[in-house]
Amino acid sequence: MKKGNVAVLLSGRGSNFAAIVRASRRPGANFSVRLAISDRGDAAGLKKAARLGIPARHVDPGRFPGKAAYEEHLCGLMAAAGIDLVCLAGYMRLVGPVLLGRFPGRILNIHPALLPSFPGLDAQEQALRHGVKVSGCTVHFVDAGTDTGPIVAQQAVAVRPGDDVGSLSRRILRQEHRIFPRAIALFFAGRLQVSGRTVMIRGK
Ligand code: GRF
């Protein structure tokens, strides 16, 4: 079986990245992680990549005249690695037209809330402040908006009395680590069919 090639873009801790790599190494996995890119030199995810034996690059956006040039550079690195799918895992930047144009329908993001509720930053805190009883996480295709693209997978997580941002985030994160690799596997199995805003998961 020819495996799909994944690049992970991150800005921080990299626990989703590590979960994706672990899943890619399970027997029968249909994808492999070929590249990790961080826009921050101090991202713990870069160290995780070294430990996991995944080629990793720090690309400082500040070195480029603008977002387009920065993303052209990312696209060059990904083309050289033969990347089929880009996964945003805690990547703290809006994707611009260059990257979107080079990977149409081939960029996934993970968000720590049940979209369309609580997009953007500090989603778990937004959810707690709002007083919701259920939150969770979402994997979605990336479009030009902030957390607005077609939804691939969601997992609900109950908010418990006494939860704070830390405790709720930890429980949501455990589910992120499950649904992101699963969504990637569905993508490479050719089982995701996008029609407008709706992503249908074709049965086996
Ligand atoms: C996750 O909660 C993810 O949903 C959000 O940023 C966080 C990244 O965590 N987009 P990690 O770097 O994968 O550990």
PDB file of C-alpha atoms and ligand atoms in Angstrom:
ATOM      1  CA  MET A   1       0.000   0.000   0.000  1.00  0.00           C
ATOM      2  CA  LYS A   2       1.312   3.447  -0.894  1.00  0.00           C
ATOM      3  CA  LYS A   3       1.038   5.599   2.209  1.00  0.00           C
ATOM      4  CA  GLY A   4      -0.067   9.229   2.190  1.00  0.00           C
ATOM      5  CA  ASN A   5       2.575  11.771   3.161  1.00  0.00           C
ATOM      6  CA  VAL A   6       1.693  14.194   5.941  1.00  0.00           C
ATOM      7  CA  ALA A   7       3.316  17.450   7.037  1.00  0.00           C
ATOM      8  CA  VAL A   8       2.415  18.843  10.455  1.00  0.00           C
ATOM      9  CA  LEU A   9       2.564  22.589  11.094  1.00  0.00           C
ATOM     10  CA  LEU A  10       2.795  23.577  14.743  1.00  0.00           C
ATOM     11  CA  SER A  11       3.743  26.442  17.022  1.00  0.00           C
ATOM     12  CA  GLY A  12       4.051  24.893  20.477  1.00  0.00           C
ATOM     13  CA  ARG A  13       3.854  21.750  22.560  1.00  0.00           C
ATOM     14  CA  GLY A  14       3.217  19.327  19.714  1.00  0.00           C
ATOM     15  CA  SER A  15       1.169  16.690  21.533  1.00  0.00           C
ATOM     16  CA  ASN A  16      -1.216  16.310  18.578  1.00  0.00           C
ATOM     17  CA  PHE A  17       1.789  16.022  16.289  1.00  0.00           C
ATOM     18  CA  ALA A  18       3.185  13.216  18.476  1.00  0.00           C
ATOM     19  CA  ALA A  19      -0.200  11.460  18.549  1.00  0.00           C
ATOM     20  CA  ILE A  20      -0.357  11.620  14.738  1.00  0.00           C
ATOM     21  CA  VAL A  21       3.151  10.149  14.480  1.00  0.00           C
ATOM     22  CA  ARG A  22       2.277   7.356  16.920  1.00  0.00           C
ATOM     23  CA  ALA A  23      -0.852   6.519  14.922  1.00  0.00           C
ATOM     24  CA  SER A  24       1.152   6.505  11.689  1.00  0.00           C
ATOM     25  CA  ARG A  25       3.411   3.841  13.167  1.00  0.00           C
ATOM     26  CA  ARG A  26       0.647   1.425  14.062  1.00  0.00           C
ATOM     27  CA  PRO A  27       0.305  -1.652  11.861  1.00  0.00           C
ATOM     28  CA  GLY A  28      -1.900  -0.995   8.848  1.00  0.00           C
ATOM     29  CA  ALA A  29      -1.640   2.810   9.021  1.00  0.00           C
ATOM     30  CA  ASN A  30      -2.213   4.416   5.624  1.00  0.00           C
ATOM     31  CA  PHE A  31      -0.131   7.550   6.172  1.00  0.00           C
ATOM     32  CA  SER A  32       3.277   8.556   7.366  1.00  0.00           C
ATOM     33  CA  VAL A  33       4.539  11.852   8.774  1.00  0.00           C
ATOM     34  CA  ARG A  34       7.352  13.175   6.593  1.00  0.00           C
ATOM     35  CA  LEU A  35       7.886  16.661   7.973  1.00  0.00           C
ATOM     36  CA  ALA A  36       7.183  18.943  10.930  1.00  0.00           C
ATOM     37  CA  ILE A  37       7.427  22.703  10.548  1.00  0.00           C
ATOM     38  CA  SER A  38       7.266  25.236  13.370  1.00  0.00           C
ATOM     39  CA  ASP A  39       7.003  28.986  13.004  1.00  0.00           C
ATOM     40  CA  ARG A  40       8.576  29.289  16.476  1.00  0.00           C
ATOM     41  CA  GLY A  41      12.101  28.251  17.297  1.00  0.00           C
ATOM     42  CA  ASP A  42      11.236  27.504  20.929  1.00  0.00           C
ATOM     43  CA  ALA A  43       8.345  25.135  20.152  1.00  0.00           C
ATOM     44  CA  ALA A  44       8.565  21.969  22.232  1.00  0.00           C
ATOM     45  CA  GLY A  45       7.156  20.181  19.190  1.00  0.00           C
ATOM     46  CA  LEU A  46      10.536  20.557  17.467  1.00  0.00           C
ATOM     47  CA  LYS A  47      12.223  18.581  20.247  1.00  0.00           C
ATOM     48  CA  LYS A  48       9.474  15.975  20.071  1.00  0.00           C
ATOM     49  CA  ALA A  49      10.158  15.651  16.332  1.00  0.00           C
ATOM     50  CA  ALA A  50      13.846  15.018  16.994  1.00  0.00           C
ATOM     51  CA  ARG A  51      12.972  12.335  19.558  1.00  0.00           C
ATOM     52  CA  LEU A  52      10.509  10.734  17.163  1.00  0.00           C
ATOM     53  CA  GLY A  53      12.945  10.834  14.254  1.00  0.00           C
ATOM     54  CA  ILE A  54      10.794  13.100  12.090  1.00  0.00           C
ATOM     55  CA  PRO A  55      12.561  15.730   9.953  1.00  0.00           C
ATOM     56  CA  ALA A  56      11.683  19.110  11.429  1.00  0.00           C
ATOM     57  CA  ARG A  57      12.298  22.701  10.465  1.00  0.00           C
ATOM     58  CA  HIS A  58      11.923  26.008  12.201  1.00  0.00           C
ATOM     59  CA  VAL A  59      10.853  28.585   9.642  1.00  0.00           C
ATOM     60  CA  ASP A  60      10.778  32.113  11.056  1.00  0.00           C
ATOM     61  CA  PRO A  61       8.071  34.118   9.245  1.00  0.00           C
ATOM     62  CA  GLY A  62       9.941  37.291  10.230  1.00  0.00           C
ATOM     63  CA  ARG A  63      12.700  36.422   7.759  1.00  0.00           C
ATOM     64  CA  PHE A  64      10.331  36.896   4.823  1.00  0.00           C
ATOM     65  CA  PRO A  65       8.933  40.114   3.333  1.00  0.00           C
ATOM     66  CA  GLY A  66       5.358  38.920   3.855  1.00  0.00           C
ATOM     67  CA  LYS A  67       2.998  35.998   4.357  1.00  0.00           C
ATOM     68  CA  ALA A  68       3.041  35.040   0.668  1.00  0.00           C
ATOM     69  CA  ALA A  69       6.828  34.678   0.568  1.00  0.00           C
ATOM     70  CA  TYR A  70       6.813  32.776   3.868  1.00  0.00           C
ATOM     71  CA  GLU A  71       4.179  30.362   2.606  1.00  0.00           C
ATOM     72  CA  GLU A  72       5.998  29.950  -0.735  1.00  0.00           C
ATOM     73  CA  HIS A  73       8.970  28.771   1.292  1.00  0.00           C
ATOM     74  CA  LEU A  74       6.804  26.307   3.255  1.00  0.00           C
ATOM     75  CA  CYS A  75       5.342  25.019  -0.018  1.00  0.00           C
ATOM     76  CA  GLY A  76       8.858  24.444  -1.357  1.00  0.00           C
ATOM     77  CA  LEU A  77       9.795  22.380   1.696  1.00  0.00           C
ATOM     78  CA  MET A  78       6.581  20.394   1.434  1.00  0.00           C
ATOM     79  CA  ALA A  79       6.960  19.807  -2.302  1.00  0.00           C
ATOM     80  CA  ALA A  80      10.476  18.470  -1.696  1.00  0.00           C
ATOM     81  CA  ALA A  81       9.042  16.053   0.886  1.00  0.00           C
ATOM     82  CA  GLY A  82       6.221  14.944  -1.437  1.00  0.00           C
ATOM     83  CA  ILE A  83       3.518  16.074   0.982  1.00  0.00           C
ATOM     84  CA  ASP A  84      -0.093  15.133   0.195  1.00  0.00           C
ATOM     85  CA  LEU A  85      -1.852  16.520   3.284  1.00  0.00           C
ATOM     86  CA  VAL A  86      -1.030  19.386   5.639  1.00  0.00           C
ATOM     87  CA  CYS A  87      -2.170  19.055   9.257  1.00  0.00           C
ATOM     88  CA  LEU A  88      -2.327  22.133  11.470  1.00  0.00           C
ATOM     89  CA  ALA A  89      -1.769  21.051  15.056  1.00  0.00           C
ATOM     90  CA  GLY A  90      -1.567  24.068  17.320  1.00  0.00           C
ATOM     91  CA  TYR A  91      -0.315  26.237  14.450  1.00  0.00           C
ATOM     92  CA  MET A  92      -1.050  29.763  15.608  1.00  0.00           C
ATOM     93  CA  ARG A  93      -1.295  31.488  12.232  1.00  0.00           C
ATOM     94  CA  LEU A  94      -4.024  32.038   9.715  1.00  0.00           C
ATOM     95  CA  VAL A  95      -3.330  30.166   6.529  1.00  0.00           C
ATOM     96  CA  GLY A  96      -3.018  32.489   3.529  1.00  0.00           C
ATOM     97  CA  PRO A  97      -3.935  32.159  -0.139  1.00  0.00           C
ATOM     98  CA  VAL A  98      -0.570  30.694  -1.189  1.00  0.00           C
ATOM     99  CA  LEU A  99      -0.804  27.643   1.066  1.00  0.00           C
ATOM    100  CA  LEU A 100      -4.542  27.266   0.495  1.00  0.00           C
ATOM    101  CA  GLY A 101      -4.030  27.458  -3.259  1.00  0.00           C
ATOM    102  CA  ARG A 102      -1.282  24.843  -3.243  1.00  0.00           C
ATOM    103  CA  PHE A 103      -3.232  22.392  -1.057  1.00  0.00           C
ATOM    104  CA  PRO A 104      -6.893  22.858  -1.971  1.00  0.00           C
ATOM    105  CA  GLY A 105      -9.038  20.598   0.229  1.00  0.00           C
ATOM    106  CA  ARG A 106      -5.856  19.116   1.630  1.00  0.00           C
ATOM    107  CA  ILE A 107      -5.346  21.054   4.866  1.00  0.00           C
ATOM    108  CA  LEU A 108      -6.860  19.858   8.159  1.00  0.00           C
ATOM    109  CA  ASN A 109      -6.960  21.675  11.503  1.00  0.00           C
ATOM    110  CA  ILE A 110      -7.804  20.573  15.041  1.00  0.00           C
ATOM    111  CA  HIS A 111      -9.723  22.956  17.289  1.00  0.00           C
ATOM    112  CA  PRO A 112     -10.440  22.434  21.012  1.00  0.00           C
ATOM    113  CA  ALA A 113     -14.181  23.209  20.929  1.00  0.00           C
ATOM    114  CA  LEU A 114     -17.299  22.038  19.146  1.00  0.00           C
ATOM    115  CA  LEU A 115     -17.319  24.408  16.187  1.00  0.00           C
ATOM    116  CA  PRO A 116     -18.968  26.665  15.214  1.00  0.00           C
ATOM    117  CA  SER A 117     -19.000  27.486  18.935  1.00  0.00           C
ATOM    118  CA  PHE A 118     -15.918  29.188  20.339  1.00  0.00           C
ATOM    119  CA  PRO A 119     -13.629  29.636  17.327  1.00  0.00           C
ATOM    120  CA  GLY A 120     -10.283  31.404  17.645  1.00  0.00           C
ATOM    121  CA  LEU A 121      -8.048  31.636  20.672  1.00  0.00           C
ATOM    122  CA  ASP A 122      -8.658  30.244  24.172  1.00  0.00           C
ATOM    123  CA  ALA A 123     -11.583  28.088  23.086  1.00  0.00           C
ATOM    124  CA  GLN A 124     -11.712  26.098  26.333  1.00  0.00           C
ATOM    125  CA  GLU A 125     -11.807  29.296  28.390  1.00  0.00           C
ATOM    126  CA  GLN A 126     -14.516  30.733  26.130  1.00  0.00           C
ATOM    127  CA  ALA A 127     -16.574  27.557  26.666  1.00  0.00           C
ATOM    128  CA  LEU A 128     -16.185  27.652  30.451  1.00  0.00           C
ATOM    129  CA  ARG A 129     -17.045  31.363  30.573  1.00  0.00           C
ATOM    130  CA  HIS A 130     -20.163  30.722  28.539  1.00  0.00           C
ATOM    131  CA  GLY A 131     -21.209  28.035  30.991  1.00  0.00           C
ATOM    132  CA  VAL A 132     -21.727  25.241  28.476  1.00  0.00           C
ATOM    133  CA  LYS A 133     -22.304  21.725  29.817  1.00  0.00           C
ATOM    134  CA  VAL A 134     -20.689  20.041  26.825  1.00  0.00           C
ATOM    135  CA  SER A 135     -17.674  21.094  24.810  1.00  0.00           C
ATOM    136  CA  GLY A 136     -15.194  19.007  22.833  1.00  0.00           C
ATOM    137  CA  CYS A 137     -13.006  19.130  19.765  1.00  0.00           C
ATOM    138  CA  THR A 138     -13.341  19.411  16.015  1.00  0.00           C
ATOM    139  CA  VAL A 139     -11.265  18.394  13.007  1.00  0.00           C
ATOM    140  CA  HIS A 140     -12.109  20.485   9.959  1.00  0.00           C
ATOM    141  CA  PHE A 141     -10.836  21.325   6.515  1.00  0.00           C
ATOM    142  CA  VAL A 142      -9.159  24.701   6.448  1.00  0.00           C
ATOM    143  CA  ASP A 143     -10.527  27.587   4.424  1.00  0.00           C
ATOM    144  CA  ALA A 144      -9.698  31.286   4.466  1.00  0.00           C
ATOM    145  CA  GLY A 145     -11.600  31.981   7.720  1.00  0.00           C
ATOM    146  CA  THR A 146     -10.748  31.326  11.355  1.00  0.00           C
ATOM    147  CA  ASP A 147     -11.932  27.785  12.180  1.00  0.00           C
ATOM    148  CA  THR A 148     -14.713  28.008   9.596  1.00  0.00           C
ATOM    149  CA  GLY A 149     -14.038  25.163   7.134  1.00  0.00           C
ATOM    150  CA  PRO A 150     -16.134  22.011   6.576  1.00  0.00           C
ATOM    151  CA  ILE A 151     -16.247  19.762   9.641  1.00  0.00           C
ATOM    152  CA  VAL A 152     -14.784  16.253   9.347  1.00  0.00           C
ATOM    153  CA  ALA A 153     -15.041  14.928  12.906  1.00  0.00           C
ATOM    154  CA  GLN A 154     -16.147  16.043  16.351  1.00  0.00           C
ATOM    155  CA  GLN A 155     -15.998  14.541  19.804  1.00  0.00           C
ATOM    156  CA  ALA A 156     -18.076  15.851  22.685  1.00  0.00           C
ATOM    157  CA  VAL A 157     -16.552  16.184  26.169  1.00  0.00           C
ATOM    158  CA  ALA A 158     -18.718  16.839  29.216  1.00  0.00           C
ATOM    159  CA  VAL A 159     -17.909  19.883  31.334  1.00  0.00           C
ATOM    160  CA  ARG A 160     -17.761  18.801  34.968  1.00  0.00           C
ATOM    161  CA  PRO A 161     -18.663  20.930  37.968  1.00  0.00           C
ATOM    162  CA  GLY A 162     -15.452  22.508  39.220  1.00  0.00           C
ATOM    163  CA  ASP A 163     -13.653  22.219  35.883  1.00  0.00           C
ATOM    164  CA  ASP A 164     -11.059  24.877  35.199  1.00  0.00           C
ATOM    165  CA  VAL A 165      -9.290  25.624  31.926  1.00  0.00           C
ATOM    166  CA  GLY A 166      -6.548  23.128  32.772  1.00  0.00           C
ATOM    167  CA  SER A 167      -8.763  20.176  33.648  1.00  0.00           C
ATOM    168  CA  LEU A 168     -11.165  20.701  30.753  1.00  0.00           C
ATOM    169  CA  SER A 169      -8.299  21.225  28.280  1.00  0.00           C
ATOM    170  CA  ARG A 170      -6.644  17.974  29.378  1.00  0.00           C
ATOM    171  CA  ARG A 171      -9.801  15.939  28.815  1.00  0.00           C
ATOM    172  CA  ILE A 172     -10.441  17.593  25.456  1.00  0.00           C
ATOM    173  CA  LEU A 173      -6.827  17.010  24.422  1.00  0.00           C
ATOM    174  CA  ARG A 174      -7.140  13.265  25.004  1.00  0.00           C
ATOM    175  CA  GLN A 175      -9.992  13.232  22.495  1.00  0.00           C
ATOM    176  CA  GLU A 176      -8.061  15.444  20.056  1.00  0.00           C
ATOM    177  CA  HIS A 177      -5.352  12.797  20.020  1.00  0.00           C
ATOM    178  CA  ARG A 178      -7.932  10.218  18.954  1.00  0.00           C
ATOM    179  CA  ILE A 179      -9.976  12.069  16.356  1.00  0.00           C
ATOM    180  CA  PHE A 180      -7.183  13.818  14.452  1.00  0.00           C
ATOM    181  CA  PRO A 181      -5.328  10.643  13.396  1.00  0.00           C
ATOM    182  CA  ARG A 182      -8.671   9.011  12.616  1.00  0.00           C
ATOM    183  CA  ALA A 183      -9.637  11.896  10.317  1.00  0.00           C
ATOM    184  CA  ILE A 184      -6.278  11.675   8.549  1.00  0.00           C
ATOM    185  CA  ALA A 185      -6.761   7.943   7.993  1.00  0.00           C
ATOM    186  CA  LEU A 186     -10.251   8.578   6.554  1.00  0.00           C
ATOM    187  CA  PHE A 187      -8.796  11.222   4.235  1.00  0.00           C
ATOM    188  CA  PHE A 188      -6.213   8.838   2.818  1.00  0.00           C
ATOM    189  CA  ALA A 189      -8.735   6.027   2.574  1.00  0.00           C
ATOM    190  CA  GLY A 190     -10.635   8.312   0.180  1.00  0.00           C
ATOM    191  CA  ARG A 191     -13.649   8.194   2.461  1.00  0.00           C
ATOM    192  CA  LEU A 192     -14.183  11.949   2.916  1.00  0.00           C
ATOM    193  CA  GLN A 193     -16.514  13.496   0.389  1.00  0.00           C
ATOM    194  CA  VAL A 194     -16.994  17.243   0.659  1.00  0.00           C
ATOM    195  CA  SER A 195     -20.182  18.770  -0.641  1.00  0.00           C
ATOM    196  CA  GLY A 196     -20.494  22.453   0.257  1.00  0.00           C
ATOM    197  CA  ARG A 197     -20.164  22.643   4.023  1.00  0.00           C
ATOM    198  CA  THR A 198     -20.924  18.981   4.534  1.00  0.00           C
ATOM    199  CA  VAL A 199     -18.293  16.274   4.740  1.00  0.00           C
ATOM    200  CA  MET A 200     -19.782  12.865   4.135  1.00  0.00           C
ATOM    201  CA  ILE A 201     -17.910   9.834   5.405  1.00  0.00           C
ATOM    202  CA  ARG A 202     -18.356   7.123   2.863  1.00  0.00           C
ATOM    203  CA  GLY A 203     -18.899   3.667   4.286  1.00  0.00           C
ATOM    204  CA  LYS A 204     -16.682   0.738   3.610  1.00  0.00           C
TER     205      LYS A 204
HETATM  206  C1  GRF B   1      -4.651  21.957  20.860  1.00  0.00           C
HETATM  207  O1  GRF B   1      -5.565  22.131  21.907  1.00  0.00           O
HETATM  208  C2  GRF B   1      -5.303  22.243  19.532  1.00  0.00           C
HETATM  209  O2  GRF B   1      -6.649  21.890  19.493  1.00  0.00           O
HETATM  210  C3  GRF B   1      -5.155  23.738  19.416  1.00  0.00           C
HETATM  211  O3  GRF B   1      -3.892  24.015  19.965  1.00  0.00           O
HETATM  212  C4  GRF B   1      -3.540  22.996  20.890  1.00  0.00           C
HETATM  213  C5  GRF B   1      -2.239  22.427  20.446  1.00  0.00           C
HETATM  214  O4  GRF B   1      -1.740  21.492  21.346  1.00  0.00           O
HETATM  215  N1  GRF B   1      -5.311  24.171  18.045  1.00  0.00           N
HETATM  216  P1  GRF B   1      -0.503  20.601  20.947  1.00  0.00           P
HETATM  217  O5  GRF B   1       0.604  21.564  20.478  1.00  0.00           O
HETATM  218  O6  GRF B   1      -0.927  19.683  19.845  1.00  0.00           O
HETATM  219  O7  GRF B   1      -0.107  19.878  22.180  1.00  0.00           O
END
